[in-house]
XYZ file of C-alpha atoms in Angstrom:
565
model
C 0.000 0.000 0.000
C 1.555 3.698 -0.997
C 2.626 5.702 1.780
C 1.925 8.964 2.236
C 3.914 11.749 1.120
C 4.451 15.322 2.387
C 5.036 18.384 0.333
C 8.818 18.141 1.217
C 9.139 14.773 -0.179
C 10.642 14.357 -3.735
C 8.464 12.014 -4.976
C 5.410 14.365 -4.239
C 6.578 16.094 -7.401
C 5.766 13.265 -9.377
C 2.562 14.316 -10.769
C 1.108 10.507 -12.284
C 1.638 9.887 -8.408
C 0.578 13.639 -6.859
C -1.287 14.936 -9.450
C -0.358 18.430 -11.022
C -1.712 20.246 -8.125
C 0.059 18.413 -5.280
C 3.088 18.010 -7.270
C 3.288 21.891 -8.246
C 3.585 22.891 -4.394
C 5.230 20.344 -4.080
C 8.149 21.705 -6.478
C 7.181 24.715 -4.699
C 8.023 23.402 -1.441
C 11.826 22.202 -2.878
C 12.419 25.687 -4.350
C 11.819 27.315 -0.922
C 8.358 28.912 -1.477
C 5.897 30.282 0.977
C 3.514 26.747 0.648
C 1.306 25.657 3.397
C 2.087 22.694 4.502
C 0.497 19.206 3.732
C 0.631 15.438 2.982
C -0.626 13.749 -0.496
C -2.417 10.354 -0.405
C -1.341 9.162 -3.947
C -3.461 8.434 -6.611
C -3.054 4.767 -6.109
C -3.908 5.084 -2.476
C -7.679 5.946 -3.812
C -7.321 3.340 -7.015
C -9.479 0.865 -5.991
C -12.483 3.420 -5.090
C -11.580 4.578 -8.155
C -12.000 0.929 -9.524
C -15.466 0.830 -7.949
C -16.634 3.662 -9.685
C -15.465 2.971 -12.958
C -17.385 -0.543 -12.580
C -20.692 0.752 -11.792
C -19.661 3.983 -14.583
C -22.043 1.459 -16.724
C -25.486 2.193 -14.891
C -24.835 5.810 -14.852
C -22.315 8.540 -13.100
C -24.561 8.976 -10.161
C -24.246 4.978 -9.960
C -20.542 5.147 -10.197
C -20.437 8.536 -7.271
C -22.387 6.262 -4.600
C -20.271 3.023 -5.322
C -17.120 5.452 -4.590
C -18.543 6.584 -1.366
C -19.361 3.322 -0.320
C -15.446 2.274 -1.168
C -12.898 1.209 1.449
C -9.627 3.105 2.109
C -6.740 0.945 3.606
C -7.157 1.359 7.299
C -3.312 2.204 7.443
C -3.865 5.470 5.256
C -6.354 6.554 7.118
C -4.868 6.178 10.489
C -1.424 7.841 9.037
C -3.537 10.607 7.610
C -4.987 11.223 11.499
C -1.819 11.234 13.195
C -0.665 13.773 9.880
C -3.527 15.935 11.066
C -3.654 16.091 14.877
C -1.793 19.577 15.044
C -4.588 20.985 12.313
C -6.193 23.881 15.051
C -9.163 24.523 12.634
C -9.331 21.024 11.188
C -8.363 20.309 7.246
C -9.019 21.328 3.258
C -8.946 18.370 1.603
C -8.121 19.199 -2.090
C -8.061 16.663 -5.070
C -5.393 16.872 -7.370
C -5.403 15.219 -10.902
C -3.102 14.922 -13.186
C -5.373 16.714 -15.815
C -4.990 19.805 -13.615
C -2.169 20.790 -16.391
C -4.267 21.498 -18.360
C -6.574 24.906 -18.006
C -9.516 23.262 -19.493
C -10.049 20.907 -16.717
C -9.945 23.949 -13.831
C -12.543 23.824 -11.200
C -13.640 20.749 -12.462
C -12.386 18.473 -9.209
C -14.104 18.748 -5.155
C -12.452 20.012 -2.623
C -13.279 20.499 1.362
C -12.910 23.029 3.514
C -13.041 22.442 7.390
C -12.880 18.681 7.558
C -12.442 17.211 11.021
C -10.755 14.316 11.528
C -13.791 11.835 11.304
C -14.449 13.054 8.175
C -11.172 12.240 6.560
C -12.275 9.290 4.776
C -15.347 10.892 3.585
C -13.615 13.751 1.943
C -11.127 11.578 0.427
C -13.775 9.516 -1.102
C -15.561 12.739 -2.186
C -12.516 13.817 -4.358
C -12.582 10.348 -5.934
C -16.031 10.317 -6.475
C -15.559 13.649 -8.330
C -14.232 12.026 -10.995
C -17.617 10.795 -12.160
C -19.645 13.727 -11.285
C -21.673 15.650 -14.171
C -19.343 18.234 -14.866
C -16.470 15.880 -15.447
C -18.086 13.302 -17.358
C -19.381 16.034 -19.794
C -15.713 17.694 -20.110
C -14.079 14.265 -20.566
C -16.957 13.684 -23.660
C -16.363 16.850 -25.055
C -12.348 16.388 -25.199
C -12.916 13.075 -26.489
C -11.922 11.078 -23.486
C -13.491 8.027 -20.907
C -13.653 9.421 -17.268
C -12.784 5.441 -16.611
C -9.164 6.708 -18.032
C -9.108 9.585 -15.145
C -7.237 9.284 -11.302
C -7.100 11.960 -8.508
C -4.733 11.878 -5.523
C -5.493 13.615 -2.449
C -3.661 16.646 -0.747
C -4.481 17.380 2.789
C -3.168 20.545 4.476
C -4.500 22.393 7.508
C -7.304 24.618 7.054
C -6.797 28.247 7.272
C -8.907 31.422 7.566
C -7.801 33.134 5.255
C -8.182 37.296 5.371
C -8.796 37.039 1.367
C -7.166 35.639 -1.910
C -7.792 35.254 -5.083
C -5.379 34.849 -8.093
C -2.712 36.352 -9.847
C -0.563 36.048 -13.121
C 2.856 37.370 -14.824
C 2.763 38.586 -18.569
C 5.949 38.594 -20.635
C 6.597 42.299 -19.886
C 6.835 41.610 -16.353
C 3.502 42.999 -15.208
C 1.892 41.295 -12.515
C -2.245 41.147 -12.620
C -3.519 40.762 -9.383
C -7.025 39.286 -8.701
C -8.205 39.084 -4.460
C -11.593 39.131 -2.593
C -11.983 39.057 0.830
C -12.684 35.688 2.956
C -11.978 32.628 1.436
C -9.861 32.551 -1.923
C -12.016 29.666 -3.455
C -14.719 32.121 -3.136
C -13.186 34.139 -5.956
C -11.735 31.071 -8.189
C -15.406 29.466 -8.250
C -16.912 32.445 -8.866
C -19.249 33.535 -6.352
C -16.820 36.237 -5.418
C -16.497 39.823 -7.245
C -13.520 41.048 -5.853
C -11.154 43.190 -7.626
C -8.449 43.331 -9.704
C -4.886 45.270 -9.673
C -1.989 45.466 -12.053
C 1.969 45.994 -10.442
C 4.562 46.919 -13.077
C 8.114 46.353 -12.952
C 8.625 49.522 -11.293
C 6.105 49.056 -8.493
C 3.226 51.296 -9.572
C 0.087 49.983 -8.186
C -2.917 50.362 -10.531
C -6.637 49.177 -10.010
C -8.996 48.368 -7.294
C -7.655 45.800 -4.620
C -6.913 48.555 -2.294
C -10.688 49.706 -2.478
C -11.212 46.459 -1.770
C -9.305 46.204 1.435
C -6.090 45.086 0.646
C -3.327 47.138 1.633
C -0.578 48.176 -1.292
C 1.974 46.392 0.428
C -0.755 42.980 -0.096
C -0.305 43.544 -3.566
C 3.245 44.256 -3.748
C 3.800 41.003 -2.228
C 1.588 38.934 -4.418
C 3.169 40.413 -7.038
C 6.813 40.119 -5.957
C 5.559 36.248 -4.891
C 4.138 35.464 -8.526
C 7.478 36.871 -9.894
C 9.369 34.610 -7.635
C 7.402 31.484 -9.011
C 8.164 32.407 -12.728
C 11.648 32.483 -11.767
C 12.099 29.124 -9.741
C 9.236 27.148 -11.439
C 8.712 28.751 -14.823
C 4.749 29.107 -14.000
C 3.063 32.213 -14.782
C -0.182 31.625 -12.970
C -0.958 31.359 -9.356
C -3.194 31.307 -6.830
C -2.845 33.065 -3.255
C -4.264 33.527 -0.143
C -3.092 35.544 3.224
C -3.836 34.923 6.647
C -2.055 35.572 9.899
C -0.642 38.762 7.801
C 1.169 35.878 5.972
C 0.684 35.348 1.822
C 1.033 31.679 0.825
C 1.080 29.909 -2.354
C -2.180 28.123 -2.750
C -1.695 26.770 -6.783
C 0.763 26.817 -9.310
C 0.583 26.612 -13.191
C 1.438 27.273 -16.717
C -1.350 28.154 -19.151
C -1.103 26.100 -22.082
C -1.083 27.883 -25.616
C -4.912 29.199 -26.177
C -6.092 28.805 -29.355
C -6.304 32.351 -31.517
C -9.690 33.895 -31.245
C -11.793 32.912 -34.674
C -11.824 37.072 -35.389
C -11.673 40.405 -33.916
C -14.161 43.637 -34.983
C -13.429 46.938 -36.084
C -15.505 49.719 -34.768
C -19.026 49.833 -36.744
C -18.639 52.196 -39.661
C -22.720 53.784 -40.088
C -25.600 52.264 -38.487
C -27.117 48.814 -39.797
C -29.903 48.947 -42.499
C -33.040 46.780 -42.001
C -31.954 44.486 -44.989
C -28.452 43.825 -43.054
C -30.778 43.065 -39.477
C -33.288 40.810 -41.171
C -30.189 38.760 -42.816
C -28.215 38.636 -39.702
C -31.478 37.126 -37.717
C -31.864 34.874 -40.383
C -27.791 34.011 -41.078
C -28.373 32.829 -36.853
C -31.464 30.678 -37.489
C -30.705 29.277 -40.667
C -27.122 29.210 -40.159
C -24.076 27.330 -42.050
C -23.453 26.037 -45.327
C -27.409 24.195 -45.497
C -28.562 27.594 -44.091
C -27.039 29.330 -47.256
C -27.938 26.628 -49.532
C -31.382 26.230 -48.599
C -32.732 28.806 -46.964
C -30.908 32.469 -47.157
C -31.234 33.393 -50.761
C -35.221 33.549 -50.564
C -36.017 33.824 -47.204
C -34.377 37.476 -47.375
C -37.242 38.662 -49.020
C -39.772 37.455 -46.423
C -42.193 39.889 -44.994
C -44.723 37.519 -43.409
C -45.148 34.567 -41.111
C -44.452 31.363 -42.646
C -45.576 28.244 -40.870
C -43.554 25.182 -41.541
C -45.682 21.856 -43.348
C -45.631 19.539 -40.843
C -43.209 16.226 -42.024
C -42.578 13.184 -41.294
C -39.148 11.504 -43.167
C -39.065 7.744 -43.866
C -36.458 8.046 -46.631
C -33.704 10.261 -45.824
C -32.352 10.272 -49.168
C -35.141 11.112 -51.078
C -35.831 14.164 -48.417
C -32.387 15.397 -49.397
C -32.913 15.218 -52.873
C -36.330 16.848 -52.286
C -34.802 19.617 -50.363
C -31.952 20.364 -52.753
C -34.842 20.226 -55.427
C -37.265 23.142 -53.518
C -34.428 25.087 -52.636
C -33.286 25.355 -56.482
C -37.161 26.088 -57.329
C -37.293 28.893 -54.777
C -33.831 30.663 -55.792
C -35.469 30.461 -59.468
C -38.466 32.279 -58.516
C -37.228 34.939 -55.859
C -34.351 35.804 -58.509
C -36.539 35.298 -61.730
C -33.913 33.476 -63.899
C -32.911 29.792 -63.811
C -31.595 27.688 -60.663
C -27.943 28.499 -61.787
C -27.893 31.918 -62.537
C -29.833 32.415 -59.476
C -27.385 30.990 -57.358
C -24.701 32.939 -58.425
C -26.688 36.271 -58.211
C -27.156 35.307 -54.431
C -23.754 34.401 -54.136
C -22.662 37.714 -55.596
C -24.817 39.584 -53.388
C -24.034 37.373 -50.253
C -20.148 37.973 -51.008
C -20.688 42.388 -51.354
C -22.651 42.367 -47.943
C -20.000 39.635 -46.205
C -17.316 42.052 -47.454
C -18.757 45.756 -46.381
C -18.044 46.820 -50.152
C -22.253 48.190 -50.220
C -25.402 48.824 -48.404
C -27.489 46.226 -47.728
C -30.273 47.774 -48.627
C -29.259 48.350 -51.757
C -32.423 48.062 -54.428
C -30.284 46.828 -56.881
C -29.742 44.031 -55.022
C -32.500 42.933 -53.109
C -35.122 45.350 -53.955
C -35.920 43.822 -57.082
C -36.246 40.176 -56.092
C -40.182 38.393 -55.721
C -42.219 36.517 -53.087
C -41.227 33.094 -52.518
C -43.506 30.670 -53.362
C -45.475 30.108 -49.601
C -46.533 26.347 -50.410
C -42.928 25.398 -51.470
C -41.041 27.186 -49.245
C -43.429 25.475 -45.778
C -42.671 22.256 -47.598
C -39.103 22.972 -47.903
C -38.825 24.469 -43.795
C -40.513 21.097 -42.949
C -38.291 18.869 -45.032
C -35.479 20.583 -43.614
C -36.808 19.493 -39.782
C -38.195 16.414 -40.528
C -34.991 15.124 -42.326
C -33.105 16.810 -38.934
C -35.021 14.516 -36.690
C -35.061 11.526 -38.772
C -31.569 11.665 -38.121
C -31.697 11.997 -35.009
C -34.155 8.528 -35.016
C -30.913 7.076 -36.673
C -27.974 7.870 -34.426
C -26.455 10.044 -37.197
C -27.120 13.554 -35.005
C -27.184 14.310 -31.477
C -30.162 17.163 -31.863
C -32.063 17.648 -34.804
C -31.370 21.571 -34.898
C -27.374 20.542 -35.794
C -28.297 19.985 -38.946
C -27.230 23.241 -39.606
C -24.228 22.800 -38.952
C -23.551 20.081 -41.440
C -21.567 20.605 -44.880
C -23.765 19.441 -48.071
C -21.629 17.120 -48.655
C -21.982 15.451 -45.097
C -25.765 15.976 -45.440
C -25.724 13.794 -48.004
C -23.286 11.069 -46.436
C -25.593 10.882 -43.022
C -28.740 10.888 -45.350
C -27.606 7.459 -47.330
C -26.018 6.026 -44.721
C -26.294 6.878 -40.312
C -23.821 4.415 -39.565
C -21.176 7.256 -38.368
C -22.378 10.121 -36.234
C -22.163 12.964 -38.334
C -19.253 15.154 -38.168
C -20.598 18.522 -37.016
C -19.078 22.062 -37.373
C -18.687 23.889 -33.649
C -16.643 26.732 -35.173
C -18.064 30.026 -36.931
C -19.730 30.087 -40.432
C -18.789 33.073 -42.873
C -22.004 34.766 -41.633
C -20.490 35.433 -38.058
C -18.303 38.311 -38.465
C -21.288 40.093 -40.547
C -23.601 39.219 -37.573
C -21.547 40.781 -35.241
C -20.891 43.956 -37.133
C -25.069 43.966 -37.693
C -25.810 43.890 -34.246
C -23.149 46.298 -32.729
C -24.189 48.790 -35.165
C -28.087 48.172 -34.724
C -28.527 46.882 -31.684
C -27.991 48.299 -27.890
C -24.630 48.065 -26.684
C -23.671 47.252 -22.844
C -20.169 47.729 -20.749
C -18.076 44.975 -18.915
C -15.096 43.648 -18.513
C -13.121 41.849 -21.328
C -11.770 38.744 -19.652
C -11.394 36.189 -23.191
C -10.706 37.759 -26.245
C -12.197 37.826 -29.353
C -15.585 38.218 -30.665
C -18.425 35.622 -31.230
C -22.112 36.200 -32.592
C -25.023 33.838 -31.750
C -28.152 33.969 -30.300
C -28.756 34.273 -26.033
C -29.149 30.961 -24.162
C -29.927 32.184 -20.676
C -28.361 29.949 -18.361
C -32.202 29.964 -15.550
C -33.929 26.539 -14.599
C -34.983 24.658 -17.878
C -33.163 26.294 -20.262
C -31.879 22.924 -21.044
C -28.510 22.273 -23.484
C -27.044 25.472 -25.729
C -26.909 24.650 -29.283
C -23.807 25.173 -31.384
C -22.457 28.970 -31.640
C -24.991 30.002 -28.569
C -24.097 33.139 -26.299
C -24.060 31.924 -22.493
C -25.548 33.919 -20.244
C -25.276 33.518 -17.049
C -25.404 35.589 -13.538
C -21.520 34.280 -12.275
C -19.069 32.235 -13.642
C -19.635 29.054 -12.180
C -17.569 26.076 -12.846
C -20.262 23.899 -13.640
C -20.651 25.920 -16.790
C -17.640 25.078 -18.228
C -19.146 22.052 -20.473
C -21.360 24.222 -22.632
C -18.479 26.389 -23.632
C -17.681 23.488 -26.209
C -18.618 24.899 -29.288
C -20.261 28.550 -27.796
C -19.970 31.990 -29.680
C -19.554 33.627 -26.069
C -20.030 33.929 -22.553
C -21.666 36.839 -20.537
C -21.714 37.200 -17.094
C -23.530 39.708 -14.841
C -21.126 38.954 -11.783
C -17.370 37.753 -11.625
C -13.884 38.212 -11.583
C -11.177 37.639 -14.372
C -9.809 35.008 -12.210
C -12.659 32.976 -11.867
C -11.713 29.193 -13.032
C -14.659 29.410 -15.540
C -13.068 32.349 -17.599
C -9.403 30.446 -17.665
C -11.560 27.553 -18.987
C -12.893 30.081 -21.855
C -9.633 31.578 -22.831
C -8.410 27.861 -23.401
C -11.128 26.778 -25.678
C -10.883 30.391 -27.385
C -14.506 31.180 -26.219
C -14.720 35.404 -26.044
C -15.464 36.516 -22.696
C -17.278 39.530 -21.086
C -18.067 39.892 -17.048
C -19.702 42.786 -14.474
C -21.706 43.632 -17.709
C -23.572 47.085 -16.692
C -27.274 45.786 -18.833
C -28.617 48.584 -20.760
C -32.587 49.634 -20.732
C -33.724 46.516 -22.009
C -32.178 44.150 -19.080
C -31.154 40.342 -19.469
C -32.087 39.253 -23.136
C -34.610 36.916 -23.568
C -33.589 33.088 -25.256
C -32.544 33.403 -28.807
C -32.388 37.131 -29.000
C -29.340 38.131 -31.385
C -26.771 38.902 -29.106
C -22.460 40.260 -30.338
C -19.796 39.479 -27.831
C -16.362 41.840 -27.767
C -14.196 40.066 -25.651
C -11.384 42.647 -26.514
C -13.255 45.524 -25.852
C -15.574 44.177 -23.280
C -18.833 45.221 -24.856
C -22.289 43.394 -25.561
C -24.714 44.030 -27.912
C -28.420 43.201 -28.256
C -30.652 43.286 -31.557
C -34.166 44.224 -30.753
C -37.210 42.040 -31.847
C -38.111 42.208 -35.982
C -41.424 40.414 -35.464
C -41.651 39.601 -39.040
C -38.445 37.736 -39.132
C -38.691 36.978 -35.287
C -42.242 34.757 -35.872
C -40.225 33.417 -38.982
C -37.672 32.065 -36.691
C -39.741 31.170 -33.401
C -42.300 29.279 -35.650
C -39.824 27.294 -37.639
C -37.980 26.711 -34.578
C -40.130 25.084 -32.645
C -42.254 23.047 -35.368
């Protein structure tokens, strides 16, 4: 059976035996760093409760969470862990530590507990293992293509302290140190039901930001900076996080942000105001959106001015509903444009490529203006098609949600309609259309002030994170009253996050900046308060700005109807 290990102990720094957490103070520890002590129960210490739940994993992760907590711990562990913690005045935070703690997409994802006395040692041990199957980190581990049955945790145990305040902090290349602390407990801030505030320290010492408003004394920050610097020198890390009590500041975390991917595109300033031509095809570039979305849908629909109620359909024969759609679609281009299939196309893709490129007006008559009513019995039958071939689909195993079929190429459209024996490969990245839609609804819609804290800018419409709201689809806007960690697997795939409440170092934001998800928090709402589900909403994570498009209820009953036929 492993022994266990303090911080001071070489092999602590092992992280396949500590996990990254345990392993980083522990490094910490050798290079003479203000850590609070501790000991580690390895990760195959907690192996066969582990075991347990990966054996009931089967039935379901609630299954595999009780069949941890009903697990044994070797009796000698636990009995060396008691004697460890006799000296603990205000008993012990039991932490788990992972080895998948390297990387910034797993933060917050793991349990810890705060105040454990020594009868509840085993408990909270069996707690961190049991976190391995819990809801959050089953649905990371899916979305990053991994088994939670190929996961392990180790423990770290270290006297509980009350901590004055905390937060985080990290080093840029220039030397400046950014500063992040709230009062009270320091997990408080990281899981973000803290505000806090934020400070920056430059080489020279000059103090800039809030932290002191906050009730944190310069010399606090000074020496959360000067500690952060001394962790880039002696461990190369760039990120940690702190917390001070007894007047003391200790080292709480260590890491190393691995390279974010680049933001999908930035926004220059709106130019004039949006037309209504540009509004109606950004609402309908969100609904109808991708490569079927242009295809299909965009090239008519534009010139809609008038409900349009789906025809209700049911598909038995994928294939032929393809070929049906493809077949409607051509017959509608025809008629709006009033040439043949062909020519048509190109006149929309002409059109499509001068508004995508800001080169002309949107409203421009020679353009649009001209074009006819689409045929209202074809163009239901087409909507319908469209749905009905999205849930047959579904019926086959070839999409997890009929709306993604979206978000499918033509050509894959095609493949899942003649054969579903593959799950469809679907698209979580921005179409063409995005960049457009976020220019629309900055310049037309009603603009909002927070802080930027993931850059970049996404365009989708708002999925209000409030009881029911039930799974985002791809290239949604979050939107959500504080960054809670629990959030982090629907940023997979989302056009932005929004949140009324936070702090840049909240573990949810660090999980956004990894998956390149733009970012805005403390957003001051304008006149029109939260925005309702599937409003049109911009995200500026550079700038820290958030823009709304008000309700078209033409194009709004288009959507809502077809939506939820």
């Amino acid at each position: 059976m492993p022994d266990l290990l303090t911080l001071d102990d070489p092999r602590a720094c092992e992280i396949a035996v500590s996990g990254a957490k345990a392993a980083g103070l522990a490094e910490a520890v050798a290079r003479g760093l203000p850590v609070v002590p501790g000991v580690v129960v390895p990760a195959d210490a907690l192996a066969p409760a582990v075991a347990e739940g990966r054996n009931a994993l089967s039935r379901s992760p609630a299954a595999a969470r009780l069949a941890v907590a009903g697990a044994r711990i070797d009796a000698s562990v636990l009995e060396a862990l008691h004697a460890a913690c006799v000296g603990f005045r205000h008993g012990a935070i039991v932490r788990s530590s992972s080895p998948l703690e390297r990387d910034p997409r797993w933060s917050g994802a793991f349990a810890t507990y705060h105040e454990v006395g020594p009868d509840d040692l085993r408990t909270a041990l069996l707690g961190c293992a049991a976190s391995l199957f819990s809801r959050d980190v089953v649905a990371r581990a899916d979305e990053m293509g991994m088994s939670p049955t190929d996961l392990s945790v180790a423990g770290l145990i270290q006297p509980w302290l009350p901590f004055d305040g905390g937060g985080t902090a990290s080093v840029a290349s220039d030397g400046v140190v950014t500063v992040h602390g709230a009062r009270g407990d320091p997990a408080m801030l990281v899981s973000g039901r803290a505000q806090g505030g934020s400070a920056t320290v430059a080489v020279d010492g000059r103090v800039e930001g809030h932290l002191v408003a906050e009730g944190f004394a310069p010399v606090v920050v000074l020496g959360v900076a000067e500690l952060a610097r001394r962790v880039v020198d002696r461990l190369g890390a760039s990120v940690i996080e702190w917390g001070i009590a007894d007047a003391e500041i200790r080292l709480l975390q260590v890491r190393n942000p691995v390279a974010a991917p680049a933001p999908p595109f930035h926004l220059e300033e709106p130019a004039r105001p949006s037309t209504t031509m540009e509004r109606r095809l950004a609402r309908l570039a969100l609904r109808f959106p991708g490569p079927i979305g242009e295809l299909t849908v965009l090239p008519w629909a534009v010139t809609f001015d008038e409900p349009l109620d789906p025809a209700p359909t049911v598909v038995t024969d994928p294939t032929a509903a393809y070929e049906r759609i493809l077949a409607d679609a051509a017959e509608l281009r025809a008629h709006v444009w009033g040439t043949d299939p062909q020519t048509a196309g190109a006149s929309w893709s002409e059109a499509a490529r001068t508004l995508l490129s800001g080169d002309a007006d949107g409203s421009d008559p020679d353009t649009f203006g001209r074009l006819r009513r689409p045929d209202r019995a074809v163009a239901a039958r087409l909507l319908g098609s469209i749905r009905g071939l999205g849930e047959a689909l579904v019926g086959r195993g070839a999409l997890s949600h009929p709306e993604t079929i979206w978000r499918l190429t033509p050509h894959d459209l095609e493949l899942a309609a003649r054969d579903a024996s593959d799950r469809a490969t679907i698209s979580h990245g921005p179409d063409r259309w995005e960049p457009f839609i976020a220019s629309v609804v900055f310049a037309g819609g009603e603009v909002s002030v927070g802080l930027p804290v993931a850059p970049g800018v996404g365009a989708g419409v708002a999925h209000p994170l409030v009881a029911g709201a039930g799974r985002p689809g791809p290239r949604a806007v979050l939107i959500a009253q504080r960054p809670l960690p629990q959030i982090a697997p629907l940023l997979w795939g989302c056009a932005g996050l929004v949140t009324i409440e936070g702090n840049e170092g909240a573990h949810l934001f660090e999980v956004a900046r990894s998956l390149g998800v733009p970012a805005v928090t403390s957003l001051r709402l304008g006149v029109s308060g939260a925005p309702a589900p599937d409003t049109p909403v911009a995200v500026d994570g550079d700038r820290g700005t958030v823009a709304l498009l008000e309700a078209d209820p033409v194009t709004e009953r288009l959507m809502t109807v077809e939506a939820r036929a």
